[in-house]
XYZ file of C-alpha atoms in Angstrom:
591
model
C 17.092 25.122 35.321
C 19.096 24.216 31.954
C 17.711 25.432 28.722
C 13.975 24.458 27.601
C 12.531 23.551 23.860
C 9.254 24.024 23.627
C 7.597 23.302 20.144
C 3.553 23.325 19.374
C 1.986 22.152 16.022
C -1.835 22.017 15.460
C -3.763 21.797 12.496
C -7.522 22.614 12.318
C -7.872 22.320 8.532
C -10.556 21.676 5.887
C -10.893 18.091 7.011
C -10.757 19.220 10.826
C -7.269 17.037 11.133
C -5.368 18.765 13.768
C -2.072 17.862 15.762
C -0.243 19.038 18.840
C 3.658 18.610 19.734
C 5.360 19.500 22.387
C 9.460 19.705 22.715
C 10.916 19.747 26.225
C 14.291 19.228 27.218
C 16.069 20.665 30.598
C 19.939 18.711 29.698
C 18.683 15.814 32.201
C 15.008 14.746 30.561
C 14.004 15.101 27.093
C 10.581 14.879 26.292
C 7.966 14.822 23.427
C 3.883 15.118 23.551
C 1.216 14.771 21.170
C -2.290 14.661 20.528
C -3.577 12.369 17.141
C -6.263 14.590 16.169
C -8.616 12.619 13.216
C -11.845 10.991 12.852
C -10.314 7.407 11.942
C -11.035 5.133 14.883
C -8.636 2.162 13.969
C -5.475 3.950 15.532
C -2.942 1.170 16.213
C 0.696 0.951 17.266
C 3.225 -0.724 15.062
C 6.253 -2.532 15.795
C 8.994 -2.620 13.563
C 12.147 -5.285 15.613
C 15.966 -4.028 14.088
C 17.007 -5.942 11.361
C 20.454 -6.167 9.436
C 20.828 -2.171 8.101
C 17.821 -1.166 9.819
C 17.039 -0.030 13.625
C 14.148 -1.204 15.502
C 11.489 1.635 15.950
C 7.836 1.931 17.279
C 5.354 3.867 14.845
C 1.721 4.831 15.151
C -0.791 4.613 12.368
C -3.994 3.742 11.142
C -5.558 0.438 10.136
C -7.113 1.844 7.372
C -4.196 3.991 6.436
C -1.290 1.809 7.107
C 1.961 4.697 7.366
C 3.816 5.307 9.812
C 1.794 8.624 11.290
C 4.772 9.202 13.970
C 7.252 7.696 16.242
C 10.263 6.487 17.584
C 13.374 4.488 17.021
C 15.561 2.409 19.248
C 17.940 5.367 19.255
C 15.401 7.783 20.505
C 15.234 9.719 17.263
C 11.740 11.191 17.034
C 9.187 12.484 13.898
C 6.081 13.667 14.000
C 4.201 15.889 11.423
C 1.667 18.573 11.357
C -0.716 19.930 8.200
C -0.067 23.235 6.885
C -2.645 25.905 4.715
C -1.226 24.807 1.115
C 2.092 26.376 0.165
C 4.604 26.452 -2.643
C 8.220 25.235 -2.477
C 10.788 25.311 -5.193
C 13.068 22.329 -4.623
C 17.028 21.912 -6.045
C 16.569 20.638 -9.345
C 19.504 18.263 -8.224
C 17.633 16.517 -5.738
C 15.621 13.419 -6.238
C 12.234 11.943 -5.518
C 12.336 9.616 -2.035
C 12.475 5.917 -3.446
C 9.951 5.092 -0.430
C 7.966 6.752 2.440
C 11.522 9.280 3.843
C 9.866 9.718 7.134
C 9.851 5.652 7.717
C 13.183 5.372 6.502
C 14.698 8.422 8.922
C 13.390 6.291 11.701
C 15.281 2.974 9.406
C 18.889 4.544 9.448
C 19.615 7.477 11.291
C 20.177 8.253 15.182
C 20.479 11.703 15.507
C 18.324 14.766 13.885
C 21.543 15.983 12.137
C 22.362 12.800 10.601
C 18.342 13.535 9.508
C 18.743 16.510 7.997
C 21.488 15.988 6.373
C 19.685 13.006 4.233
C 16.589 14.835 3.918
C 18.043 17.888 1.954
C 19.059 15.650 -0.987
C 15.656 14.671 -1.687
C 12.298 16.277 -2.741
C 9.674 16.951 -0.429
C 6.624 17.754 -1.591
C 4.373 16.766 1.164
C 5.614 19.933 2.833
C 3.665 22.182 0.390
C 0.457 20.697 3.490
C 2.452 19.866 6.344
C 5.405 20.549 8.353
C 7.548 17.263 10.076
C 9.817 17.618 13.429
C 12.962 15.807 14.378
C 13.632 15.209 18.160
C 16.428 13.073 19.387
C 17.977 11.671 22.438
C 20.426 14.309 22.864
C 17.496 16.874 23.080
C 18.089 18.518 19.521
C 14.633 19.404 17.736
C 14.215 21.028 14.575
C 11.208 21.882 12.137
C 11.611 21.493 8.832
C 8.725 23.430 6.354
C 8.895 26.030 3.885
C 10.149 29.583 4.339
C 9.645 31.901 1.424
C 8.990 28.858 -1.323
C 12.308 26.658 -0.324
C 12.599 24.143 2.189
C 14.282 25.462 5.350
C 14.924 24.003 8.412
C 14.584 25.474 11.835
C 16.177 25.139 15.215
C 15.044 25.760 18.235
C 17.258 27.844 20.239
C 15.493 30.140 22.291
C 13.909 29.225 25.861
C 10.286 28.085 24.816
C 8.622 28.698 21.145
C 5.393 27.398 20.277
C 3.671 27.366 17.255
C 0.177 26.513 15.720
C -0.739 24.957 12.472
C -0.333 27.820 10.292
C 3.580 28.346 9.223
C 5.693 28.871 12.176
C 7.651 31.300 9.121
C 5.063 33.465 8.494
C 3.340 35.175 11.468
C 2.953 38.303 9.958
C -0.306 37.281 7.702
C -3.387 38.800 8.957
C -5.703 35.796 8.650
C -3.746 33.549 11.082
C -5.553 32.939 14.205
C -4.086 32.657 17.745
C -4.760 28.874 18.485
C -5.933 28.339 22.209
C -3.756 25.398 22.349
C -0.713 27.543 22.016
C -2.646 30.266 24.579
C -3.407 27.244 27.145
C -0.281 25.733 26.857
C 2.306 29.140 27.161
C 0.644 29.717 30.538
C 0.753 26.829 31.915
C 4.817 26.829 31.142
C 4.755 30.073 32.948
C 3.322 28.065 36.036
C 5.890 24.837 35.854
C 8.145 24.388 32.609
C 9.699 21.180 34.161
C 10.720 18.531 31.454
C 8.667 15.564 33.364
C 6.613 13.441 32.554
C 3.922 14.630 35.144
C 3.913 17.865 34.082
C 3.758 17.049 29.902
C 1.058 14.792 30.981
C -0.725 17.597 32.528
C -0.426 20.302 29.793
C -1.949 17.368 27.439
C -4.870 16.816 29.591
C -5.753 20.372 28.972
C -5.147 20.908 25.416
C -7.148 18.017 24.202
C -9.911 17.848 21.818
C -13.310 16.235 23.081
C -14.084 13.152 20.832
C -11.465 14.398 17.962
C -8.298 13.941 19.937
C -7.581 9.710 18.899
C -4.558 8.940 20.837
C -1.866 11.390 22.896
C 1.244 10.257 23.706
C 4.491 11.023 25.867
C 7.641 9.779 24.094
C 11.286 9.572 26.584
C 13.822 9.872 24.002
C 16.597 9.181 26.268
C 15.068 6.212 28.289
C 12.922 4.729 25.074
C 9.736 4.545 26.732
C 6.320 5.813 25.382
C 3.349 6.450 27.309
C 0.486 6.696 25.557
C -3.541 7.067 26.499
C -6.381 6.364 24.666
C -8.621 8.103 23.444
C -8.768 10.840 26.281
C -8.902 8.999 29.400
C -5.427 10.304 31.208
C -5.991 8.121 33.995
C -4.663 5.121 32.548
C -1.023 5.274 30.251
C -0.074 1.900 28.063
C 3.951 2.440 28.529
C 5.871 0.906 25.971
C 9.102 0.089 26.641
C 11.372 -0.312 22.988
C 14.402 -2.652 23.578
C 11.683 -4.817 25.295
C 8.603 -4.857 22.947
C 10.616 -5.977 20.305
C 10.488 -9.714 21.711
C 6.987 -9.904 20.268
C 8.589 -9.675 16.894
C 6.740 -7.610 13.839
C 3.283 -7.292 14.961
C 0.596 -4.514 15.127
C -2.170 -3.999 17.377
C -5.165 -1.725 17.723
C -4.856 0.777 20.453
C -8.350 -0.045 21.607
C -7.701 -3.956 22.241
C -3.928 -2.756 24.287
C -6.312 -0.644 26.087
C -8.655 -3.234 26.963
C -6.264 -5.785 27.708
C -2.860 -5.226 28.207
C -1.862 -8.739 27.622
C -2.952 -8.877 24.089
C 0.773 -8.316 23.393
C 1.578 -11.891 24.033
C -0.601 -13.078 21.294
C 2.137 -11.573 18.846
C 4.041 -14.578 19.957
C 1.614 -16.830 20.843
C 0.408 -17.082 17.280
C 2.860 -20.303 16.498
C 2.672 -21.358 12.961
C -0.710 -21.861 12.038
C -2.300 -19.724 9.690
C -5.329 -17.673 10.327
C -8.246 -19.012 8.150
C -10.740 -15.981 6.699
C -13.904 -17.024 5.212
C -16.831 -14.202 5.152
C -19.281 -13.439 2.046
C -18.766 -10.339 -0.064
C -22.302 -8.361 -1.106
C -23.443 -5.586 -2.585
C -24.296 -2.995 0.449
C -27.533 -2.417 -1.396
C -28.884 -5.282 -2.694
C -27.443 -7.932 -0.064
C -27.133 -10.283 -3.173
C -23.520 -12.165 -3.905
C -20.550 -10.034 -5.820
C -19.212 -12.759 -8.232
C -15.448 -12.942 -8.438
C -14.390 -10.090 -6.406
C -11.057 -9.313 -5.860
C -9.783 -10.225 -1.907
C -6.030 -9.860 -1.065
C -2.861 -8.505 0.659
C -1.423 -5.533 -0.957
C 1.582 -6.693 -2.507
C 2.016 -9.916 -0.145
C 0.828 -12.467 -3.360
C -1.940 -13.288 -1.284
C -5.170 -13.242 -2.572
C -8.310 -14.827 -3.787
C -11.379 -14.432 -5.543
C -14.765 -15.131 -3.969
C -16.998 -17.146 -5.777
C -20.049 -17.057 -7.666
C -22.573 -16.992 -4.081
C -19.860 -14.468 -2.993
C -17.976 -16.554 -0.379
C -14.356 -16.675 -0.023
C -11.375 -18.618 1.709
C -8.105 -17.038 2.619
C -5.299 -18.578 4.553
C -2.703 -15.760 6.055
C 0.296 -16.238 7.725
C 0.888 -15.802 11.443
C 3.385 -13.002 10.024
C 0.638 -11.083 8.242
C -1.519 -11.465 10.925
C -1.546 -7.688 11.761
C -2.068 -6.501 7.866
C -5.341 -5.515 6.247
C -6.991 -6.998 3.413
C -8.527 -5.110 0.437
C -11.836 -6.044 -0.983
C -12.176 -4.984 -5.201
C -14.743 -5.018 -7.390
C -15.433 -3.042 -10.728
C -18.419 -0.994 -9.975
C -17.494 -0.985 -6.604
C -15.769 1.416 -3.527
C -12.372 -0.577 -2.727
C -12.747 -1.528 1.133
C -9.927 -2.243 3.598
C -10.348 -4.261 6.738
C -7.628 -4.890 9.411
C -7.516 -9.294 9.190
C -7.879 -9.161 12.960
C -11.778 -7.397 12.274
C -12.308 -9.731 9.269
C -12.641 -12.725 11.722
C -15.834 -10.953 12.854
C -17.492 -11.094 9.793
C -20.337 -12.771 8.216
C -20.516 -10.764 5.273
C -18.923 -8.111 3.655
C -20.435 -5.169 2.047
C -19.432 -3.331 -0.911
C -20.543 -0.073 -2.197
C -21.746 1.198 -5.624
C -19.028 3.666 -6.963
C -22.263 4.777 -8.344
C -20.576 6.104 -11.878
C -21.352 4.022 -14.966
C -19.239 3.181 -17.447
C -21.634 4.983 -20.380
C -20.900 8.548 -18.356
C -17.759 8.757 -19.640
C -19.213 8.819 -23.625
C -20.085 12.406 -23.136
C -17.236 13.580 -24.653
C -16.521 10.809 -26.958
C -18.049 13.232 -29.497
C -14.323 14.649 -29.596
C -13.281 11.698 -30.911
C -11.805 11.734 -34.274
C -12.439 8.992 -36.745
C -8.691 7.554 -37.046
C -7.814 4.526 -36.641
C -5.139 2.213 -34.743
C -3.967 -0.777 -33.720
C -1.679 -1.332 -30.825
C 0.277 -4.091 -29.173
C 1.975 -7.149 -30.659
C 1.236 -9.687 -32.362
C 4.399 -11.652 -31.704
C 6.596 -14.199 -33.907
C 8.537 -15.946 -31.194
C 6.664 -18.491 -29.030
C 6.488 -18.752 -25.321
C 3.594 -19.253 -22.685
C 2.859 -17.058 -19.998
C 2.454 -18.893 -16.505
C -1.047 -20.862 -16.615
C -4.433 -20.186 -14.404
C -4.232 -18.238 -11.587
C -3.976 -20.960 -8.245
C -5.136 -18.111 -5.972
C -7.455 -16.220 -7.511
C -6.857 -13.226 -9.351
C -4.240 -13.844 -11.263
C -3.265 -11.288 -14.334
C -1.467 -9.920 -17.085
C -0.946 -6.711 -18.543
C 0.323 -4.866 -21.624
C 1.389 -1.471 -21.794
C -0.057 0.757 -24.328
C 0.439 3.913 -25.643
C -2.241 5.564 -27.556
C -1.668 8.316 -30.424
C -3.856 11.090 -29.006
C -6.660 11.259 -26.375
C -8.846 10.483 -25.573
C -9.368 7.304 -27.301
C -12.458 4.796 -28.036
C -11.432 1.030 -27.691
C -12.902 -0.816 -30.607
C -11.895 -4.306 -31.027
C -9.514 -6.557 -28.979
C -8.040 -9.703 -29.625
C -5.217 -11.928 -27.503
C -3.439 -14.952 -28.351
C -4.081 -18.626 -26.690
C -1.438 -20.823 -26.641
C -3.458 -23.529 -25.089
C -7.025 -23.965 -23.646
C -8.795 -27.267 -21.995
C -12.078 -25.825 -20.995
C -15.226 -25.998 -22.034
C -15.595 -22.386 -21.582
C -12.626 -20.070 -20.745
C -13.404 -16.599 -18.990
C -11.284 -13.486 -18.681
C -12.020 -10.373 -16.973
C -11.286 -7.582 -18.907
C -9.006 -4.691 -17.428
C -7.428 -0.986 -18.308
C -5.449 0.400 -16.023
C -3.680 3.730 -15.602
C -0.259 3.471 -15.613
C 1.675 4.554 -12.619
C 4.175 6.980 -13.827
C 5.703 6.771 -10.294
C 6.290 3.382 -9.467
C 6.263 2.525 -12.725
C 3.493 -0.250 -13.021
C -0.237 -0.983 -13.323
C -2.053 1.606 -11.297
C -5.786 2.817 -11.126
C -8.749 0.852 -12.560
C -10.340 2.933 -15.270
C -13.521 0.799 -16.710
C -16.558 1.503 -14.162
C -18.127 -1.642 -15.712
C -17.271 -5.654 -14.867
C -16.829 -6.668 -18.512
C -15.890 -10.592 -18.839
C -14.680 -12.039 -21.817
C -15.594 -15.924 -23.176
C -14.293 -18.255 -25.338
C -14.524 -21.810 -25.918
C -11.199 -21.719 -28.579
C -8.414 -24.203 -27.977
C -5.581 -22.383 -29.853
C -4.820 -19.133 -31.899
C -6.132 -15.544 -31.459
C -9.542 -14.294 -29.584
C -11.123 -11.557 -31.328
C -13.814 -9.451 -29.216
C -15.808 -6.707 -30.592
C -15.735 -3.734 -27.810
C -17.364 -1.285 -30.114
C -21.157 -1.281 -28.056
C -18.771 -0.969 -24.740
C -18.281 2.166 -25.085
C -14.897 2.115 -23.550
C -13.513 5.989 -23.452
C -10.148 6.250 -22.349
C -8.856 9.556 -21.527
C -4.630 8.431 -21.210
C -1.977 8.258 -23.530
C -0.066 5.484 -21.777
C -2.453 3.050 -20.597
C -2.645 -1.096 -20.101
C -4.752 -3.400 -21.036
C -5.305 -6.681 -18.859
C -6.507 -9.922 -18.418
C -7.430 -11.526 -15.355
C -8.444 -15.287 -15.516
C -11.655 -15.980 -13.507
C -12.643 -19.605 -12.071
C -14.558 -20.957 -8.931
C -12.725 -22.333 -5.491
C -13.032 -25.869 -6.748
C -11.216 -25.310 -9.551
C -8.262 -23.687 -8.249
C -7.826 -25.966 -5.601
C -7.538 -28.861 -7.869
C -5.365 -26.788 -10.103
C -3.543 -26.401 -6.937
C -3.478 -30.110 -6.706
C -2.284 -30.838 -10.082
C 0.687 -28.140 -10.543
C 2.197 -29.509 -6.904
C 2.194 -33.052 -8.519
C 4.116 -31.637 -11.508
C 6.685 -29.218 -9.481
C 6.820 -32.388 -7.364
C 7.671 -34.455 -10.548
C 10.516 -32.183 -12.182
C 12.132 -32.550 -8.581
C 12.477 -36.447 -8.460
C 13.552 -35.954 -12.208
C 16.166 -33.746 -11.411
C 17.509 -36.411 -8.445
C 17.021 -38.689 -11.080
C 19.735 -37.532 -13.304
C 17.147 -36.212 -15.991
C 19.430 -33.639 -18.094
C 16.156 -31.638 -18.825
C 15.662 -30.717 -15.049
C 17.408 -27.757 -14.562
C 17.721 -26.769 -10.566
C 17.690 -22.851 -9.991
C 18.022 -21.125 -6.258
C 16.087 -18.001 -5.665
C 17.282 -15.572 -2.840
C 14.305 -14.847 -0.651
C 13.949 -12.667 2.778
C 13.396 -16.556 4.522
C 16.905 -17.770 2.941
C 17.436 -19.678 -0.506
C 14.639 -21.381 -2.045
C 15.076 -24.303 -4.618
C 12.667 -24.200 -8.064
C 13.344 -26.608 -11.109
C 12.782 -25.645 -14.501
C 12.264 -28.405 -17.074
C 13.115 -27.505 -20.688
C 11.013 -29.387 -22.764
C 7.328 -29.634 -23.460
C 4.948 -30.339 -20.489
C 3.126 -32.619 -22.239
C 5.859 -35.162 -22.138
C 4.664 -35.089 -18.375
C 2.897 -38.705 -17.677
C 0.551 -37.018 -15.086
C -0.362 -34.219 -17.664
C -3.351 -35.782 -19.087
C -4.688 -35.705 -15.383
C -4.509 -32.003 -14.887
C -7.832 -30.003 -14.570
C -8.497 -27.809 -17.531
C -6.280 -24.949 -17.724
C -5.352 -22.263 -20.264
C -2.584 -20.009 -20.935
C -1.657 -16.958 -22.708
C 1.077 -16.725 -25.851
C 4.242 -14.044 -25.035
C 7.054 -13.964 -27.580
C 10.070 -14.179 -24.888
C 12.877 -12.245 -24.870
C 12.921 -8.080 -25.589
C 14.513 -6.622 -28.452
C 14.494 -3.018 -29.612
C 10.538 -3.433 -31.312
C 8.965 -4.930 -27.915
C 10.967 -2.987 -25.259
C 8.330 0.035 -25.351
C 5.702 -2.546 -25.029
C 6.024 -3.734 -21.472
C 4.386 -6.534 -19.855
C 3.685 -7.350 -16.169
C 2.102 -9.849 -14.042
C 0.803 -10.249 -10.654
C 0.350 -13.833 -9.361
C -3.118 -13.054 -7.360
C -5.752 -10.370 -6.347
C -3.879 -7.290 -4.632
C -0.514 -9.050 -5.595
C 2.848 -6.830 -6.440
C 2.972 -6.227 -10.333
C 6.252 -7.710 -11.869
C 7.756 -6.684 -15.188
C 8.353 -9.806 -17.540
C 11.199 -10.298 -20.042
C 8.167 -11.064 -22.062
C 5.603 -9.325 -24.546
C 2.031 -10.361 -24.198
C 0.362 -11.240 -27.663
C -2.182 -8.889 -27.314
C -3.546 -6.327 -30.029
C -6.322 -3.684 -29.517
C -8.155 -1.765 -32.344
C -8.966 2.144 -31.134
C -10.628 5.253 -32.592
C -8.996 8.650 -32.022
């Protein structure tokens, strides 16, 4: 028999997450096994179709997780990962950080696990201080990439069989590292029959997995792109997936538990046509079954979102595309929930738990606070108006602000109104960390809804925040506004806006010089917008718009505003955008 690879991870850490892969390759079959060790229960498989630049590949993941936990590519390259006890690595101070999620993108571009390595050493790892990843391919190469001694290293598999458990494959020589019974089990059984088939790696997984902890295990082909895969223990019954074929049903993901119900449910990633799936449910508090007001209900990044309303009910129209995505529920004072869309359909209403920390903990060290004196922001001498009302729901706008010391006690507030037709304008208040990282918005920091009203038409709105006690502990930090209104109002907002976008474009055919026509490249192809430069008001049908408001920006950036950055995001959950735009927005702190 030609040469074997044999390669065991498993993990039985703090969280009792452990893994299992197994290598085997005999120059005619190359195989890979695994067990999905976790306590999640919304395991799902993933398909991903090729696109221009990218190859197809099939991934496994979680609902409420959403990355890619392993899998395959239309090539047969292969990745899975394993956690490791916590370790330090010392990376190239040349290398950079991964612009996305590496392990997705090895899958994207790359057929072989040379052409993998190779891209992987110019980047920084640090997931691999908890885990260690391996590359399998078609041609039956494997590696293991971890750390050795505090660098990354990277190592092949060369002798007959090697196994290895979840502790460092590098570092057998510490005491405290058990002998896992997986890799015990597992070396005798190769001692019986080390055949590279299918039978036999389905075999040595029926005996090394975990009673109620072991999710999913699966049997990848690299070199005839097929995965078998059975649920949640029973080894009686595989779902095969076969690559160049699944990727008829386009991008779609399904839950392993409906495949293994009914094998059909496949087809309905086709069968969708264009109709969009219509969510309605009721968001509550988990406690006090009574309504939560205005909370936040979207896609992550997808501009999709709404708000639910004052009795806590909520609309939301997805596309057939998004079908297979999740949607997150928000509320200040609240745990953030994620529910796969396909579960949402199955409920009445949805409950949201207490975070349980009030806002007035966090004075406890406001003692520190010295008694100086700031004001931040911008106060702006150019005009220009940010985009009006939300449509959605959950619409917002933020300005970045960096404070002279911390922590910091937010005082007084005040933001500009360019224009307001309400009787009574609300704003929900916001401070967000800001996301060194990607660069944006990031975590919520106030524990506390607070909502700001006015009944102003023009000029500044001046709040006093003094009796919040609002403590924040960053230097760089935003501050945000969301706009807050019912269903009924949007909707006719809705209404009005399509009547004016619908008016600029018969101006335009019209010949009116104002109309400007602009194409925007988009993933669907080029999209046409029109941009009318004069005041809306010279709009006949603008006396018949709902009330509306908008914020004052000064446009443009010069070298006083380009520190103070501005972004918006079009709806709850939507992607945060930079504007070429300062908000006019000034807070008052105490340091």
């Amino acid at each position: 028999m030609g040469r074997i690879l044999f390669i065991v991870f498993t993990l039985i850490s703090l969280q009792a997450r452990s893994c299992f892969i197994l290598f085997l390759s005999d120059g005619k079959s190359v195989l890979v096994g695994n067990h999905e060790d976790w306590f999640a229960k919304d395991a799902a498989i993933k398909v991903n179709p090729p696109q221009a630049g990218k190859f197809g590949s099939v991934i496994f993941t979680f609902m409420s997780e959403g990355w890619a936990q392993g899998g395959m590519n239309e090539k047969g390259l292969f990745f899975d990962a394993a956690h490791t006890p916590l370790q330090e690595i010392e990376f190239d101070k040349n290398a950079e950080k991964p612009p996305s999620y590496i392990w997705q993108t090895i899958l994207d571009k790359f057929e072989t696990v040379e052409e993998a390595v190779q891209f992987l050493r110019t980047y920084q790892l640090p997931e691999l201080r908890e885990m260690h990843v391996m590359l399998a391919d078609a041609k039956g190469h494997a590696v293991i990439i971890g750390v050795q001694n505090g660098r990354l290293a990277v190592q092949p598999f060369v002798q007959t069989y090697l196994m290895q458990t979840n502790f460092n494959p590098w570092h057998p020589e510490l005491s405290e590292e058990p002998v896992c019974w997986r890799y015990e089990k597992t070396k005798k059984s190769l001692s019986v029959n080390a055949g590279a088939s299918v039978e036999n790696m389905r075999s040595i997984l029926e005996q090394t997995h975990q009673d109620s902890l072991t999710v999913y295990s699966n049997i990848y082909d690299l070199k005839n792109k097929v995965i078998y895969t059975y649920n949640k223990r029973d080894f009686s019954k595989a779902m095969v997936v076969r690559l160049p074929e699944l990727f008829g049903v386009g991008r779609c993901t399904r839950l392993l538990d409906s495949l293994y119900a009914d094998s059909t449910y496949w087809k309905k990633c086709n069968d969708r046509g264009s109709s969009k799936l219509h969510l309605t449910a009721k968001v509550v508090d988990a406690n006090t079954k009574q309504p939560v007001a205005f909370a936040n209900i979207g896609i992550f990044e997808k501009n999709i979102g709404t708000l639910s309303d004052p009795d806590g009910s909520f609309e939301l129209d997805v596309p057939p595309i998004l079908a297979d995505d999740s949607i997150i529920l928000s509320s200040i004072g609240y745990d953030r929930r994620k529910i796969p869309i396909q579960s949402v359909v199955r409920f009445r209403a949805i409950e949201l738990t207490p975070s349980g920390q009030l806002l007035k903990e966090a004075v406890i060290t406001a003692k520190k606070i010295h008694n100086k004196v700031a004001r931040l922001g911008w106060m702006g001498g150019k005009d220009g108006v940010l985009p009006f009302d939300t449509i959605q729901g959950g619409g917002a706008v933020a300005l970045l602000i960096e404070s002279p010391s911390t922590p910091c006690q937010i005082e007084r507030l005040q933001v500009r109104l360019m224009y307001n037709s309400k009787k009574e304008l609300m704003l929900r208040l916001h401070f967000f960390s800001f996301d060194s990282t990607r660069q944006m918005p990031g975590e919520e920091l106030l524990k506390r809804e607070i909502i700001l009203t006015e009944t102003q038409r023009f000029g500044w709105l001046r709040f006093d925040l003094s009796k919040d006690d609002i403590v924040v502990y960053e230097k760089r930090f935003f501050v945000a506004f969301e706009w807050i209104d019912d269903r009924q109002t949007r909707n006719s907002l809705l209404t009005g806006f399509r009547a004016w976008e619908n008016w600029k474009r018969n101006e335009y055919q019209a010949g009116n010089q104002k109309v400007e026509k602009i194409i925007v490249k988009t993933s669907q192809g080029d999209k046409e917008t029109y941009k009318y430069h004069g005041n809306m008001m010279s709009w006949p049908g603008f006396k018949y718009l709902p009330p509306f408001t908008g914020l004052m920006v000064q446009t443009g950036k010069d070298e006083t505003t380009k520190a103070l950055r501005t972004f918006e995001r079009k709806t709850s959950m939507g992607k945060w955008e930079e504007l070429n735009s300062t908000l006019n927005a000034v807070i008052t702190i105490r340091h």
